[in-house]
XYZ file of C-alpha atoms in Angstrom:
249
model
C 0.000 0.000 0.000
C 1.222 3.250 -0.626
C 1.850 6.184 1.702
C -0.756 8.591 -0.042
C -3.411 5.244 0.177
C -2.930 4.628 4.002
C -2.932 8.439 4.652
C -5.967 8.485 2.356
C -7.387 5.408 4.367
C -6.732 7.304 7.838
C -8.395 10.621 7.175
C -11.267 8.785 5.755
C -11.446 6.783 8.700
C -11.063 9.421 11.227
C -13.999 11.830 9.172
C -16.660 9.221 8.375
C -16.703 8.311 11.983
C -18.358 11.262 13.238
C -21.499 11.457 11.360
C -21.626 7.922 11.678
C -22.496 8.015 15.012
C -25.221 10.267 15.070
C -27.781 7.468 13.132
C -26.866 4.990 15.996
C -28.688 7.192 18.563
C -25.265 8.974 20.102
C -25.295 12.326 21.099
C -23.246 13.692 18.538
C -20.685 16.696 17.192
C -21.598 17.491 13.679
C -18.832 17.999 10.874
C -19.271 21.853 11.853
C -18.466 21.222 15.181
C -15.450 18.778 14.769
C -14.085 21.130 12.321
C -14.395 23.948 14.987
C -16.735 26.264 13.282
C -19.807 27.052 15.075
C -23.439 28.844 13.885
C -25.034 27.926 10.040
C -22.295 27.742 8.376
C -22.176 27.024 4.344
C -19.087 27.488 2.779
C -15.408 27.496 4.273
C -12.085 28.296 2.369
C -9.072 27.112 4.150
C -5.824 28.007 3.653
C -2.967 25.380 5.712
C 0.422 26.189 5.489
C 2.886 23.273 6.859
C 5.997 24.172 8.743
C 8.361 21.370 7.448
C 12.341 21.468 7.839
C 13.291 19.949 4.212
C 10.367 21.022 1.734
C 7.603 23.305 1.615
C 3.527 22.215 1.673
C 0.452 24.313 0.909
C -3.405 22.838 1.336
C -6.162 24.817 0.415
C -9.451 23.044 1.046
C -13.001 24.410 0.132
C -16.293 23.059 2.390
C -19.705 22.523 1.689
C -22.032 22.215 4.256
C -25.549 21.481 4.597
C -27.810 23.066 6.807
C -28.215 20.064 8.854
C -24.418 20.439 9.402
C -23.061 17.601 7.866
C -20.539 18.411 4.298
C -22.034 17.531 1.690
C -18.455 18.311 -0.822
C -15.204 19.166 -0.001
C -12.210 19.393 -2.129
C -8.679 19.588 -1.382
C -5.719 20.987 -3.266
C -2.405 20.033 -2.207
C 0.803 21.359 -3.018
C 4.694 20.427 -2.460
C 7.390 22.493 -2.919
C 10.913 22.283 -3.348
C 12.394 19.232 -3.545
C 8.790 17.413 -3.920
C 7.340 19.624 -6.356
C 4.090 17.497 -6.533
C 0.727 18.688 -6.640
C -2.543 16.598 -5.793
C -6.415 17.118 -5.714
C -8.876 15.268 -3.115
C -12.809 15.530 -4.097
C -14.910 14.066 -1.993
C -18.745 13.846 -2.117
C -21.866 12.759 -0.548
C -24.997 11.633 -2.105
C -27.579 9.153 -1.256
C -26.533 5.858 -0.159
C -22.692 6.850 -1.598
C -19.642 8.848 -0.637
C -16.446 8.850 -2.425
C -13.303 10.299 -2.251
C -10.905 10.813 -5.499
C -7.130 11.641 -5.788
C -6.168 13.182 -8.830
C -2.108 14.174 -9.616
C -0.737 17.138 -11.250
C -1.731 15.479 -14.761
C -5.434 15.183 -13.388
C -5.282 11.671 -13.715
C -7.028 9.192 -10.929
C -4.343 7.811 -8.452
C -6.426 6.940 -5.577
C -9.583 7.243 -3.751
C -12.611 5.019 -2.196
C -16.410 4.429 -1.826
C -18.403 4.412 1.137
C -21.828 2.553 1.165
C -24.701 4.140 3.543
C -27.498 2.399 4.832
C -30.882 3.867 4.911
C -30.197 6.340 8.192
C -27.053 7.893 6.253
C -24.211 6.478 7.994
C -21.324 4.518 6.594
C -21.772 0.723 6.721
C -18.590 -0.727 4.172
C -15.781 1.351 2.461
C -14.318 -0.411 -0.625
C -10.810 0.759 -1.748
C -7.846 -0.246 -4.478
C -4.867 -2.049 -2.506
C -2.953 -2.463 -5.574
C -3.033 -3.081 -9.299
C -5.547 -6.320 -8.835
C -6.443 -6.222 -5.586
C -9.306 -4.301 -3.561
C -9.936 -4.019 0.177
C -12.974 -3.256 2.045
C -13.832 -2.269 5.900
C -16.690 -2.385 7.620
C -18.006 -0.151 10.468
C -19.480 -1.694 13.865
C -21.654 0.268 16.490
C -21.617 -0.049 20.220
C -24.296 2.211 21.157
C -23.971 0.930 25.373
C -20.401 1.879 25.440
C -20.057 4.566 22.794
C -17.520 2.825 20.682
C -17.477 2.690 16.732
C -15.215 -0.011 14.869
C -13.357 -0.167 11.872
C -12.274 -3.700 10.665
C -10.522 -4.581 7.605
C -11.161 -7.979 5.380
C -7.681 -8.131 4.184
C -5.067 -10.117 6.022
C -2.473 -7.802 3.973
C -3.812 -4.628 5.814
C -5.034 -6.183 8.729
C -5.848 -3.078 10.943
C -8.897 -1.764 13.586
C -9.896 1.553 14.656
C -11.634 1.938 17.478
C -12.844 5.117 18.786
C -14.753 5.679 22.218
C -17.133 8.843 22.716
C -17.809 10.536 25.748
C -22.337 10.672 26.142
C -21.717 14.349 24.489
C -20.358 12.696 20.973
C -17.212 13.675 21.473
C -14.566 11.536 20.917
C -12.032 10.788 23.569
C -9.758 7.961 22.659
C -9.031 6.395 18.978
C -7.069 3.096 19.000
C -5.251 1.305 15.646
C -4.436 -2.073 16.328
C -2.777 -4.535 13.737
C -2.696 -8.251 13.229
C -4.857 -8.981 16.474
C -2.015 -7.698 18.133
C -4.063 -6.286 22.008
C -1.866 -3.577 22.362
C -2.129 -0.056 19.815
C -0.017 0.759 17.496
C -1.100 4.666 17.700
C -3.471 5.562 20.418
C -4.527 9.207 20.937
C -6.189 10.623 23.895
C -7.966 14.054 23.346
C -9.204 17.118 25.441
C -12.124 19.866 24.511
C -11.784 23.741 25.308
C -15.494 25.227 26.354
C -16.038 25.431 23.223
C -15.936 21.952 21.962
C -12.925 22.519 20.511
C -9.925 20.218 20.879
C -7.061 21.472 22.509
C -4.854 18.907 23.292
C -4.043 15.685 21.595
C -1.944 13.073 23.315
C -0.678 10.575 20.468
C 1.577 7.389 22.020
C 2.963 4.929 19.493
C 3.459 0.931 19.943
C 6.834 1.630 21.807
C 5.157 4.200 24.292
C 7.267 7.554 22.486
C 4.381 10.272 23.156
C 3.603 13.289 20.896
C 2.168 16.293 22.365
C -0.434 18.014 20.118
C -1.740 21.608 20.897
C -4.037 23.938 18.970
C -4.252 27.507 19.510
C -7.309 29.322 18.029
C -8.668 32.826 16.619
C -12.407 33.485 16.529
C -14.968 35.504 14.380
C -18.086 36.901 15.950
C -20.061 33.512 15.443
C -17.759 31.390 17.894
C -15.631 29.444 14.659
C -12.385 28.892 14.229
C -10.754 31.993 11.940
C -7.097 30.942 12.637
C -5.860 27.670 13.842
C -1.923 26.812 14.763
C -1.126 23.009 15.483
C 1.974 22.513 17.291
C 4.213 19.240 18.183
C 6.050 18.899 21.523
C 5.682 22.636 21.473
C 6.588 23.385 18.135
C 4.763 24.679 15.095
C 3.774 22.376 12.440
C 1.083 24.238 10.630
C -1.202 27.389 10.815
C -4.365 27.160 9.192
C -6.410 30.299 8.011
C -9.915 30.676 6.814
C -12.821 32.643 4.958
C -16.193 31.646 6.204
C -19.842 31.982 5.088
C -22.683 31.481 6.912
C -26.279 31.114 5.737
């Protein structure tokens, strides 16, 4: 699998786990919330610049939200400097029973992307996706409604990974494990903390041999309560500052 697939993989898994939850009865964040905007919003343009010691990175992402909340399009343009100098586009989109996210390079041709069925309530119940030339993997999602968990299991041997998130009763989520070949113990596990506003503010990320990363956000608000400016830092340093233009309805 390549690196852009399993990042691909990870970001999907990480997004389509929050609306997810709200059809199983949780009390839940919408993708307004967990992308720290707050009010009707309809359109966001967001501007990320990466703080990176060998090359330079630029995203700029455009949101579409519905009014229930929930994006209904988003599309991502990526950029690498010098020495990458690589560009990529990520589209995805919701409708009906389908969502599916597309990678496209420089040359606009498709390198990578997946499907996500729904069932009838709108949340995600199997994501298909290309391993390699021949070969395609899917995952399927699991509820736990009594104990606020959602699963993610793969039917590949070759991948072989879970993600399991638990929520606290307000929908948000608190830890997300990735475990591999049946192993009990994480490989990644990531233990998060909420401002007043909902907002996380702290991210504790420990790997399989117990090294710990300490992530920190720092934000800047407009007069509805979202997110205007956000800077991510590492162990105290800064990895990216994210800036935005916001619409509401």
């Amino acid at each position: 699998m390549s690196i852009l697939t399993m990042k691909l993989l990870l970001l999907t898994i990480i997004s389509l786990c929050f609306f997810s939850v709200k059809a199983q009865n949780f009390r839940l964040i919408t993708d307004v919330q967990q992308h720290q905007l707050n009010g009707k919003v309809k359109n966001v343009k967001e501007i990320i610049e990466y703080e990176a010691p060998f090359f330079s990175a630029i995203d700029t992402v455009f949101y579409s939200f519905g009014k229930d909340g929930f994006i209904t399009k988003s599309e991502t343009r990526t950029l690498q400097g010098e020495p990458i100098n690589e560009a990529f586009k990520t589209i995805f989109e919701r409708q009906g029973a389908v969502a599916t996210t597309i990678v496209y390079n420089q040359e606009g041709k498709e390198i990578d992307g997946n499907v996500v069925k729904l069932n009838k309530k709108g949340f995600p119940i199997e994501m298909e996706m290309q391993l390699n030339d021949t070969e395609k993997v899917k995952f399927y999602y699991h509820y736990d409604p009594k104990d606020y968990k959602t699963t993610l299991v793969a039917d590949n041997k070759t991948i072989n990974i879970k993600q399991v998130i638990t929520y606290n009763k307000e929908g948000f989520p608190m830890i997300k494990e990735i475990f591999k070949d049946d192993d009990p113990l994480p490989i990644t596990k990531n233990v998060y903390t909420y401002n007043s506003r909902g907002f996380a503010t702290t991210v504790l990320s420990q790997n399989a041999d117990k090294k710990e990363t300490k992530i920190t956000y720092e934000y800047q608000y407009d007069t509805h309560g979202s997110a205007i400016e956000i800077k991510k830092y590492e162990n105290g340093k800064l990895k990216s500052t994210a800036k935005r233009i916001i619409e509401y309805y």
